[in-house]
Amino acid sequence: MNVATLDRGLQALREVIDAPVASFFSSCVHCGLCAEACLFYTETGNPAYTPINKVEPLRRVWKNEYTLLGRLKSMLGLAKPVTDAYLEEWREYIYNSCTMCGRCSLVCPVGNDIVYMIR
C-alpha cells in the first residue's frame, strides 16, 4: 500500500465513527463473552480471532483521535498508529474469519452490536 491508499483507508474509518461507535468503545467492559461465542476463536484458541480484535483498527483511530488521552498521546508521539503493516495483518481476521452470525452480539452483557461494528 502507498501513503495515499493508507490515508484513504484511515479517512474511511474516521467517517464511520459516530455516536453508536463511540458508545460501543466506551461501554465495552472487556468481559470476553463475545470471544467465547465466536466460532473462529473457540476453534482456534487464537486471541487474534476474538470479535473485539476484529474492530481494533477502528478502535485505535477512535482512541487516538477522539479521546482526550488519545489526543495527548498522539501529541507526545506515544500513540500506536494504524499502519499499512497492521492493516495487512488485520485483513485476514476481519475478512476471512467472521461469518456475521451475530453470536457475539447476542451474548454481549451491555448490548453492543458487535456485528454492526465489524460490518
mmCIF file of N, CA and C in Angstrom:
data_model
loop_
_atom_site.group_PDB
_atom_site.id
_atom_site.type_symbol
_atom_site.label_atom_id
_atom_site.label_comp_id
_atom_site.label_asym_id
_atom_site.label_seq_id
_atom_site.Cartn_x
_atom_site.Cartn_y
_atom_site.Cartn_z
ATOM 1 N N MET A 1 0.840 -1.178 0.000
ATOM 2 C CA MET A 1 0.000 0.000 0.000
ATOM 3 C C MET A 1 0.883 1.239 0.000
ATOM 4 N N ASN A 2 0.400 2.289 -0.631
ATOM 5 C CA ASN A 2 1.144 3.539 -0.574
ATOM 6 C C ASN A 2 0.472 4.487 0.404
ATOM 7 N N VAL A 3 1.083 5.648 0.590
ATOM 8 C CA VAL A 3 0.586 6.602 1.585
ATOM 9 C C VAL A 3 -0.826 7.069 1.251
ATOM 10 N N ALA A 4 -1.101 7.309 -0.037
ATOM 11 C CA ALA A 4 -2.435 7.777 -0.431
ATOM 12 C C ALA A 4 -3.496 6.734 -0.099
ATOM 13 N N THR A 5 -3.195 5.467 -0.318
ATOM 14 C CA THR A 5 -4.144 4.399 -0.017
ATOM 15 C C THR A 5 -4.376 4.292 1.487
ATOM 16 N N LEU A 6 -3.319 4.379 2.275
ATOM 17 C CA LEU A 6 -3.453 4.332 3.732
ATOM 18 C C LEU A 6 -4.281 5.516 4.222
ATOM 19 N N ASP A 7 -4.007 6.695 3.688
ATOM 20 C CA ASP A 7 -4.769 7.881 4.091
ATOM 21 C C ASP A 7 -6.248 7.739 3.753
ATOM 22 N N ARG A 8 -6.550 7.184 2.578
ATOM 23 C CA ARG A 8 -7.958 6.971 2.205
ATOM 24 C C ARG A 8 -8.612 5.957 3.132
ATOM 25 N N GLY A 9 -7.879 4.915 3.478
ATOM 26 C CA GLY A 9 -8.415 3.911 4.396
ATOM 27 C C GLY A 9 -8.680 4.480 5.780
ATOM 28 N N LEU A 10 -7.749 5.271 6.280
ATOM 29 C CA LEU A 10 -7.941 5.892 7.594
ATOM 30 C C LEU A 10 -9.089 6.892 7.560
ATOM 31 N N GLN A 11 -9.222 7.626 6.443
ATOM 32 C CA GLN A 11 -10.335 8.562 6.319
ATOM 33 C C GLN A 11 -11.666 7.809 6.321
ATOM 34 N N ALA A 12 -11.705 6.650 5.668
ATOM 35 C CA ALA A 12 -12.929 5.837 5.664
ATOM 36 C C ALA A 12 -13.271 5.386 7.084
ATOM 37 N N LEU A 13 -12.268 5.024 7.870
ATOM 38 C CA LEU A 13 -12.513 4.654 9.267
ATOM 39 C C LEU A 13 -13.040 5.850 10.056
ATOM 40 N N ARG A 14 -12.443 7.020 9.824
ATOM 41 C CA ARG A 14 -12.896 8.228 10.534
ATOM 42 C C ARG A 14 -14.351 8.551 10.217
ATOM 43 N N GLU A 15 -14.754 8.314 8.973
ATOM 44 C CA GLU A 15 -16.113 8.661 8.545
ATOM 45 C C GLU A 15 -17.183 7.802 9.202
ATOM 46 N N VAL A 16 -16.833 6.609 9.653
ATOM 47 C CA VAL A 16 -17.843 5.753 10.286
ATOM 48 C C VAL A 16 -17.896 5.929 11.803
ATOM 49 N N ILE A 17 -17.007 6.742 12.341
ATOM 50 C CA ILE A 17 -17.036 6.978 13.785
ATOM 51 C C ILE A 17 -18.132 7.990 14.085
ATOM 52 N N ASP A 18 -19.177 7.498 14.740
ATOM 53 C CA ASP A 18 -20.317 8.330 15.107
ATOM 54 C C ASP A 18 -20.699 7.993 16.546
ATOM 55 N N ALA A 19 -21.841 8.448 16.983
ATOM 56 C CA ALA A 19 -22.255 8.220 18.374
ATOM 57 C C ALA A 19 -22.344 6.736 18.738
ATOM 58 N N PRO A 20 -22.963 5.869 17.889
ATOM 59 C CA PRO A 20 -23.005 4.445 18.260
ATOM 60 C C PRO A 20 -21.612 3.811 18.375
ATOM 61 N N VAL A 21 -20.692 4.222 17.513
ATOM 62 C CA VAL A 21 -19.333 3.679 17.569
ATOM 63 C C VAL A 21 -18.642 4.129 18.857
ATOM 64 N N ALA A 22 -18.749 5.409 19.172
ATOM 65 C CA ALA A 22 -18.150 5.920 20.408
ATOM 66 C C ALA A 22 -18.772 5.241 21.624
ATOM 67 N N SER A 23 -20.072 5.035 21.578
ATOM 68 C CA SER A 23 -20.768 4.356 22.675
ATOM 69 C C SER A 23 -20.266 2.924 22.832
ATOM 70 N N PHE A 24 -20.068 2.242 21.718
ATOM 71 C CA PHE A 24 -19.571 0.868 21.736
ATOM 72 C C PHE A 24 -18.231 0.796 22.460
ATOM 73 N N PHE A 25 -17.279 1.620 22.026
ATOM 74 C CA PHE A 25 -15.950 1.556 22.620
ATOM 75 C C PHE A 25 -15.948 2.032 24.065
ATOM 76 N N SER A 26 -16.830 2.962 24.398
ATOM 77 C CA SER A 26 -16.902 3.460 25.773
ATOM 78 C C SER A 26 -17.565 2.464 26.714
ATOM 79 N N SER A 27 -18.475 1.644 26.189
ATOM 80 C CA SER A 27 -19.237 0.751 27.065
ATOM 81 C C SER A 27 -18.698 -0.675 27.137
ATOM 82 N N CYS A 28 -17.806 -1.055 26.234
ATOM 83 C CA CYS A 28 -17.258 -2.416 26.266
ATOM 84 C C CYS A 28 -16.501 -2.621 27.573
ATOM 85 N N VAL A 29 -16.866 -3.668 28.306
ATOM 86 C CA VAL A 29 -16.234 -3.948 29.598
ATOM 87 C C VAL A 29 -15.151 -5.025 29.498
ATOM 88 N N HIS A 30 -14.849 -5.468 28.286
ATOM 89 C CA HIS A 30 -13.794 -6.455 28.041
ATOM 90 C C HIS A 30 -13.987 -7.724 28.861
ATOM 91 N N CYS A 31 -15.221 -8.190 28.895
ATOM 92 C CA CYS A 31 -15.543 -9.382 29.686
ATOM 93 C C CYS A 31 -15.139 -10.679 28.979
ATOM 94 N N GLY A 32 -15.041 -10.656 27.655
ATOM 95 C CA GLY A 32 -14.639 -11.839 26.912
ATOM 96 C C GLY A 32 -15.772 -12.760 26.500
ATOM 97 N N LEU A 33 -17.015 -12.421 26.831
ATOM 98 C CA LEU A 33 -18.135 -13.285 26.446
ATOM 99 C C LEU A 33 -18.281 -13.380 24.932
ATOM 100 N N CYS A 34 -17.998 -12.288 24.227
ATOM 101 C CA CYS A 34 -18.104 -12.323 22.767
ATOM 102 C C CYS A 34 -17.087 -13.307 22.188
ATOM 103 N N ALA A 35 -15.907 -13.361 22.786
ATOM 104 C CA ALA A 35 -14.880 -14.287 22.312
ATOM 105 C C ALA A 35 -15.337 -15.730 22.476
ATOM 106 N N GLU A 36 -15.935 -16.035 23.623
ATOM 107 C CA GLU A 36 -16.397 -17.399 23.874
ATOM 108 C C GLU A 36 -17.546 -17.800 22.953
ATOM 109 N N ALA A 37 -18.251 -16.822 22.402
ATOM 110 C CA ALA A 37 -19.356 -17.115 21.490
ATOM 111 C C ALA A 37 -18.896 -17.233 20.041
ATOM 112 N N CYS A 38 -17.697 -16.770 19.748
ATOM 113 C CA CYS A 38 -17.194 -16.747 18.368
ATOM 114 C C CYS A 38 -16.650 -18.122 17.966
ATOM 115 N N LEU A 39 -17.200 -18.660 16.899
ATOM 116 C CA LEU A 39 -16.772 -19.984 16.435
ATOM 117 C C LEU A 39 -15.311 -20.000 16.011
ATOM 118 N N PHE A 40 -14.847 -18.943 15.369
ATOM 119 C CA PHE A 40 -13.453 -18.910 14.930
ATOM 120 C C PHE A 40 -12.506 -18.913 16.124
ATOM 121 N N TYR A 41 -12.830 -18.142 17.147
ATOM 122 C CA TYR A 41 -11.965 -18.112 18.327
ATOM 123 C C TYR A 41 -12.013 -19.442 19.080
ATOM 124 N N THR A 42 -13.204 -20.001 19.280
ATOM 125 C CA THR A 42 -13.297 -21.240 20.054
ATOM 126 C C THR A 42 -12.628 -22.402 19.335
ATOM 127 N N GLU A 43 -12.639 -22.385 18.014
ATOM 128 C CA GLU A 43 -11.995 -23.474 17.267
ATOM 129 C C GLU A 43 -10.475 -23.338 17.234
ATOM 130 N N THR A 44 -9.971 -22.107 17.127
ATOM 131 C CA THR A 44 -8.526 -21.916 17.004
ATOM 132 C C THR A 44 -7.847 -21.619 18.334
ATOM 133 N N GLY A 45 -8.563 -20.980 19.249
ATOM 134 C CA GLY A 45 -7.952 -20.556 20.500
ATOM 135 C C GLY A 45 -7.018 -19.367 20.333
ATOM 136 N N ASN A 46 -6.951 -18.813 19.134
ATOM 137 C CA ASN A 46 -6.074 -17.689 18.832
ATOM 138 C C ASN A 46 -6.775 -16.382 19.203
ATOM 139 N N PRO A 47 -6.228 -15.607 20.142
ATOM 140 C CA PRO A 47 -6.877 -14.356 20.561
ATOM 141 C C PRO A 47 -7.059 -13.351 19.427
ATOM 142 N N ALA A 48 -6.305 -13.498 18.353
ATOM 143 C CA ALA A 48 -6.458 -12.587 17.215
ATOM 144 C C ALA A 48 -7.826 -12.738 16.561
ATOM 145 N N TYR A 49 -8.487 -13.870 16.775
ATOM 146 C CA TYR A 49 -9.798 -14.110 16.165
ATOM 147 C C TYR A 49 -10.967 -13.680 17.048
ATOM 148 N N THR A 50 -10.695 -13.024 18.162
ATOM 149 C CA THR A 50 -11.793 -12.560 19.006
ATOM 150 C C THR A 50 -12.518 -11.404 18.326
ATOM 151 N N PRO A 51 -13.818 -11.295 18.540
ATOM 152 C CA PRO A 51 -14.570 -10.209 17.902
ATOM 153 C C PRO A 51 -14.024 -8.820 18.218
ATOM 154 N N ILE A 52 -13.588 -8.588 19.438
ATOM 155 C CA ILE A 52 -13.091 -7.254 19.779
ATOM 156 C C ILE A 52 -11.806 -6.945 19.018
ATOM 157 N N ASN A 53 -10.996 -7.945 18.725
ATOM 158 C CA ASN A 53 -9.789 -7.717 17.931
ATOM 159 C C ASN A 53 -10.140 -7.349 16.494
ATOM 160 N N LYS A 54 -11.258 -7.832 16.017
ATOM 161 C CA LYS A 54 -11.652 -7.557 14.633
ATOM 162 C C LYS A 54 -12.009 -6.093 14.407
ATOM 163 N N VAL A 55 -12.332 -5.371 15.459
ATOM 164 C CA VAL A 55 -12.628 -3.940 15.327
ATOM 165 C C VAL A 55 -11.485 -3.075 15.868
ATOM 166 N N GLU A 56 -10.340 -3.684 16.118
ATOM 167 C CA GLU A 56 -9.212 -2.969 16.712
ATOM 168 C C GLU A 56 -8.725 -1.768 15.893
ATOM 169 N N PRO A 57 -8.573 -1.845 14.573
ATOM 170 C CA PRO A 57 -8.129 -0.637 13.847
ATOM 171 C C PRO A 57 -9.083 0.542 14.027
ATOM 172 N N LEU A 58 -10.377 0.270 14.006
ATOM 173 C CA LEU A 58 -11.354 1.335 14.219
ATOM 174 C C LEU A 58 -11.222 1.889 15.638
ATOM 175 N N ARG A 59 -11.003 1.004 16.608
ATOM 176 C CA ARG A 59 -10.827 1.447 17.990
ATOM 177 C C ARG A 59 -9.581 2.314 18.131
ATOM 178 N N ARG A 60 -8.518 1.931 17.446
ATOM 179 C CA ARG A 60 -7.289 2.729 17.524
ATOM 180 C C ARG A 60 -7.502 4.134 16.973
ATOM 181 N N VAL A 61 -8.185 4.241 15.838
ATOM 182 C CA VAL A 61 -8.463 5.564 15.272
ATOM 183 C C VAL A 61 -9.324 6.360 16.244
ATOM 184 N N TRP A 62 -10.376 5.724 16.778
ATOM 185 C CA TRP A 62 -11.251 6.408 17.737
ATOM 186 C C TRP A 62 -10.454 6.872 18.958
ATOM 187 N N LYS A 63 -9.668 5.970 19.505
ATOM 188 C CA LYS A 63 -8.919 6.286 20.723
ATOM 189 C C LYS A 63 -7.889 7.390 20.477
ATOM 190 N N ASN A 64 -7.157 7.300 19.369
ATOM 191 C CA ASN A 64 -6.106 8.277 19.078
ATOM 192 C C ASN A 64 -6.647 9.660 18.738
ATOM 193 N N GLU A 65 -7.810 9.720 18.098
ATOM 194 C CA GLU A 65 -8.285 10.997 17.572
ATOM 195 C C GLU A 65 -9.506 11.570 18.276
ATOM 196 N N TYR A 66 -10.225 10.753 19.042
ATOM 197 C CA TYR A 66 -11.479 11.230 19.619
ATOM 198 C C TYR A 66 -11.545 11.167 21.140
ATOM 199 N N THR A 67 -10.472 10.732 21.788
ATOM 200 C CA THR A 67 -10.458 10.739 23.254
ATOM 201 C C THR A 67 -9.362 11.687 23.735
ATOM 202 N N LEU A 68 -9.556 12.248 24.896
ATOM 203 C CA LEU A 68 -8.590 13.201 25.439
ATOM 204 C C LEU A 68 -7.221 12.555 25.639
ATOM 205 N N LEU A 69 -7.200 11.381 26.255
ATOM 206 C CA LEU A 69 -5.931 10.693 26.485
ATOM 207 C C LEU A 69 -5.259 10.323 25.162
ATOM 208 N N GLY A 70 -6.059 9.876 24.197
ATOM 209 C CA GLY A 70 -5.509 9.519 22.895
ATOM 210 C C GLY A 70 -4.899 10.708 22.180
ATOM 211 N N ARG A 71 -5.566 11.839 22.242
ATOM 212 C CA ARG A 71 -5.021 13.051 21.611
ATOM 213 C C ARG A 71 -3.722 13.480 22.290
ATOM 214 N N LEU A 72 -3.699 13.375 23.604
ATOM 215 C CA LEU A 72 -2.487 13.726 24.338
ATOM 216 C C LEU A 72 -1.341 12.796 23.948
ATOM 217 N N LYS A 73 -1.605 11.499 23.899
ATOM 218 C CA LYS A 73 -0.575 10.537 23.490
ATOM 219 C C LYS A 73 -0.109 10.809 22.067
ATOM 220 N N SER A 74 -1.043 11.153 21.168
ATOM 221 C CA SER A 74 -0.673 11.454 19.785
ATOM 222 C C SER A 74 0.245 12.668 19.725
ATOM 223 N N MET A 75 -0.065 13.695 20.501
ATOM 224 C CA MET A 75 0.773 14.901 20.515
ATOM 225 C C MET A 75 2.171 14.600 21.043
ATOM 226 N N LEU A 76 2.266 13.662 21.978
ATOM 227 C CA LEU A 76 3.562 13.300 22.557
ATOM 228 C C LEU A 76 4.275 12.201 21.768
ATOM 229 N N GLY A 77 3.625 11.687 20.728
ATOM 230 C CA GLY A 77 4.219 10.631 19.916
ATOM 231 C C GLY A 77 4.170 9.260 20.561
ATOM 232 N N LEU A 78 3.272 9.066 21.513
ATOM 233 C CA LEU A 78 3.177 7.796 22.231
ATOM 234 C C LEU A 78 2.042 6.903 21.744
ATOM 235 N N ALA A 79 1.214 7.401 20.837
ATOM 236 C CA ALA A 79 0.062 6.633 20.359
ATOM 237 C C ALA A 79 0.514 5.532 19.402
ATOM 238 N N LYS A 80 -0.248 4.438 19.379
ATOM 239 C CA LYS A 80 0.014 3.357 18.432
ATOM 240 C C LYS A 80 -0.755 3.669 17.153
ATOM 241 N N PRO A 81 -0.072 4.097 16.104
ATOM 242 C CA PRO A 81 -0.789 4.460 14.881
ATOM 243 C C PRO A 81 -1.238 3.226 14.104
ATOM 244 N N VAL A 82 -2.210 3.426 13.244
ATOM 245 C CA VAL A 82 -2.644 2.379 12.325
ATOM 246 C C VAL A 82 -1.735 2.477 11.110
ATOM 247 N N THR A 83 -1.011 1.402 10.827
ATOM 248 C CA THR A 83 -0.044 1.404 9.728
ATOM 249 C C THR A 83 -0.461 0.424 8.642
ATOM 250 N N ASP A 84 0.214 0.518 7.491
ATOM 251 C CA ASP A 84 -0.034 -0.428 6.403
ATOM 252 C C ASP A 84 0.167 -1.864 6.864
ATOM 253 N N ALA A 85 1.271 -2.109 7.551
ATOM 254 C CA ALA A 85 1.586 -3.470 8.004
ATOM 255 C C ALA A 85 0.511 -3.990 8.949
ATOM 256 N N TYR A 86 0.034 -3.119 9.827
ATOM 257 C CA TYR A 86 -1.002 -3.529 10.769
ATOM 258 C C TYR A 86 -2.299 -3.860 10.045
ATOM 259 N N LEU A 87 -2.689 -3.018 9.088
ATOM 260 C CA LEU A 87 -3.919 -3.272 8.333
ATOM 261 C C LEU A 87 -3.815 -4.544 7.499
ATOM 262 N N GLU A 88 -2.643 -4.796 6.947
ATOM 263 C CA GLU A 88 -2.441 -6.009 6.150
ATOM 264 C C GLU A 88 -2.608 -7.256 7.020
ATOM 265 N N GLU A 89 -2.021 -7.231 8.207
ATOM 266 C CA GLU A 89 -2.148 -8.356 9.143
ATOM 267 C C GLU A 89 -3.602 -8.521 9.596
ATOM 268 N N TRP A 90 -4.248 -7.427 9.867
ATOM 269 C CA TRP A 90 -5.620 -7.426 10.381
ATOM 270 C C TRP A 90 -6.638 -7.889 9.344
ATOM 271 N N ARG A 91 -6.340 -7.690 8.064
ATOM 272 C CA ARG A 91 -7.281 -8.010 6.988
ATOM 273 C C ARG A 91 -7.760 -9.458 7.060
ATOM 274 N N GLU A 92 -6.866 -10.383 7.354
ATOM 275 C CA GLU A 92 -7.262 -11.794 7.456
ATOM 276 C C GLU A 92 -8.300 -11.997 8.554
ATOM 277 N N TYR A 93 -8.108 -11.331 9.671
ATOM 278 C CA TYR A 93 -9.003 -11.531 10.808
ATOM 279 C C TYR A 93 -10.413 -11.024 10.533
ATOM 280 N N ILE A 94 -10.542 -9.981 9.771
ATOM 281 C CA ILE A 94 -11.873 -9.425 9.535
ATOM 282 C C ILE A 94 -12.555 -10.069 8.334
ATOM 283 N N TYR A 95 -11.816 -10.275 7.250
ATOM 284 C CA TYR A 95 -12.452 -10.757 6.027
ATOM 285 C C TYR A 95 -12.521 -12.274 5.920
ATOM 286 N N ASN A 96 -11.615 -12.975 6.555
ATOM 287 C CA ASN A 96 -11.585 -14.429 6.418
ATOM 288 C C ASN A 96 -12.008 -15.176 7.670
ATOM 289 N N SER A 97 -12.418 -14.453 8.705
ATOM 290 C CA SER A 97 -12.721 -15.163 9.944
ATOM 291 C C SER A 97 -13.949 -14.623 10.661
ATOM 292 N N CYS A 98 -14.918 -14.161 9.906
ATOM 293 C CA CYS A 98 -16.166 -13.714 10.522
ATOM 294 C C CYS A 98 -17.314 -14.061 9.583
ATOM 295 N N THR A 99 -18.268 -14.802 10.095
ATOM 296 C CA THR A 99 -19.425 -15.184 9.279
ATOM 297 C C THR A 99 -20.602 -14.245 9.480
ATOM 298 N N MET A 100 -20.444 -13.247 10.338
ATOM 299 C CA MET A 100 -21.517 -12.296 10.663
ATOM 300 C C MET A 100 -22.739 -13.010 11.237
ATOM 301 N N CYS A 101 -22.501 -14.085 11.973
ATOM 302 C CA CYS A 101 -23.607 -14.871 12.532
ATOM 303 C C CYS A 101 -24.323 -14.145 13.670
ATOM 304 N N GLY A 102 -23.618 -13.239 14.347
ATOM 305 C CA GLY A 102 -24.237 -12.454 15.405
ATOM 306 C C GLY A 102 -24.200 -13.063 16.793
ATOM 307 N N ARG A 103 -23.550 -14.210 16.953
ATOM 308 C CA ARG A 103 -23.490 -14.833 18.279
ATOM 309 C C ARG A 103 -22.804 -13.923 19.290
ATOM 310 N N CYS A 104 -21.784 -13.211 18.839
ATOM 311 C CA CYS A 104 -21.062 -12.310 19.744
ATOM 312 C C CYS A 104 -21.973 -11.192 20.248
ATOM 313 N N SER A 105 -22.795 -10.655 19.364
ATOM 314 C CA SER A 105 -23.716 -9.576 19.753
ATOM 315 C C SER A 105 -24.785 -10.074 20.715
ATOM 316 N N LEU A 106 -25.232 -11.306 20.517
ATOM 317 C CA LEU A 106 -26.289 -11.853 21.369
ATOM 318 C C LEU A 106 -25.854 -12.018 22.822
ATOM 319 N N VAL A 107 -24.585 -12.314 23.048
ATOM 320 C CA VAL A 107 -24.125 -12.571 24.414
ATOM 321 C C VAL A 107 -23.529 -11.345 25.100
ATOM 322 N N CYS A 108 -23.404 -10.241 24.390
ATOM 323 C CA CYS A 108 -22.795 -9.044 24.977
ATOM 324 C C CYS A 108 -23.652 -8.538 26.135
ATOM 325 N N PRO A 109 -23.091 -8.465 27.349
ATOM 326 C CA PRO A 109 -23.888 -8.061 28.514
ATOM 327 C C PRO A 109 -24.318 -6.596 28.499
ATOM 328 N N VAL A 110 -23.641 -5.763 27.720
ATOM 329 C CA VAL A 110 -24.040 -4.353 27.656
ATOM 330 C C VAL A 110 -24.817 -4.035 26.382
ATOM 331 N N GLY A 111 -25.082 -5.054 25.575
ATOM 332 C CA GLY A 111 -25.921 -4.881 24.395
ATOM 333 C C GLY A 111 -25.235 -4.280 23.186
ATOM 334 N N ASN A 112 -23.912 -4.338 23.128
ATOM 335 C CA ASN A 112 -23.205 -3.813 21.961
ATOM 336 C C ASN A 112 -23.472 -4.682 20.742
ATOM 337 N N ASP A 113 -23.713 -4.035 19.618
ATOM 338 C CA ASP A 113 -23.927 -4.743 18.358
ATOM 339 C C ASP A 113 -22.572 -4.912 17.675
ATOM 340 N N ILE A 114 -21.884 -5.975 18.006
ATOM 341 C CA ILE A 114 -20.531 -6.202 17.521
ATOM 342 C C ILE A 114 -20.522 -6.451 16.020
ATOM 343 N N VAL A 115 -21.529 -7.123 15.508
ATOM 344 C CA VAL A 115 -21.610 -7.376 14.068
ATOM 345 C C VAL A 115 -21.701 -6.053 13.309
ATOM 346 N N TYR A 116 -22.464 -5.107 13.834
ATOM 347 C CA TYR A 116 -22.558 -3.777 13.218
ATOM 348 C C TYR A 116 -21.177 -3.134 13.148
ATOM 349 N N MET A 117 -20.408 -3.283 14.203
ATOM 350 C CA MET A 117 -19.075 -2.689 14.237
ATOM 351 C C MET A 117 -18.137 -3.360 13.238
ATOM 352 N N ILE A 118 -18.226 -4.666 13.120
ATOM 353 C CA ILE A 118 -17.360 -5.386 12.187
ATOM 354 C C ILE A 118 -17.736 -5.059 10.749
ATOM 355 N N ARG A 119 -19.021 -4.964 10.496
ATOM 356 C CA ARG A 119 -19.507 -4.663 9.155
ATOM 357 C C ARG A 119 -18.994 -3.310 8.727
#
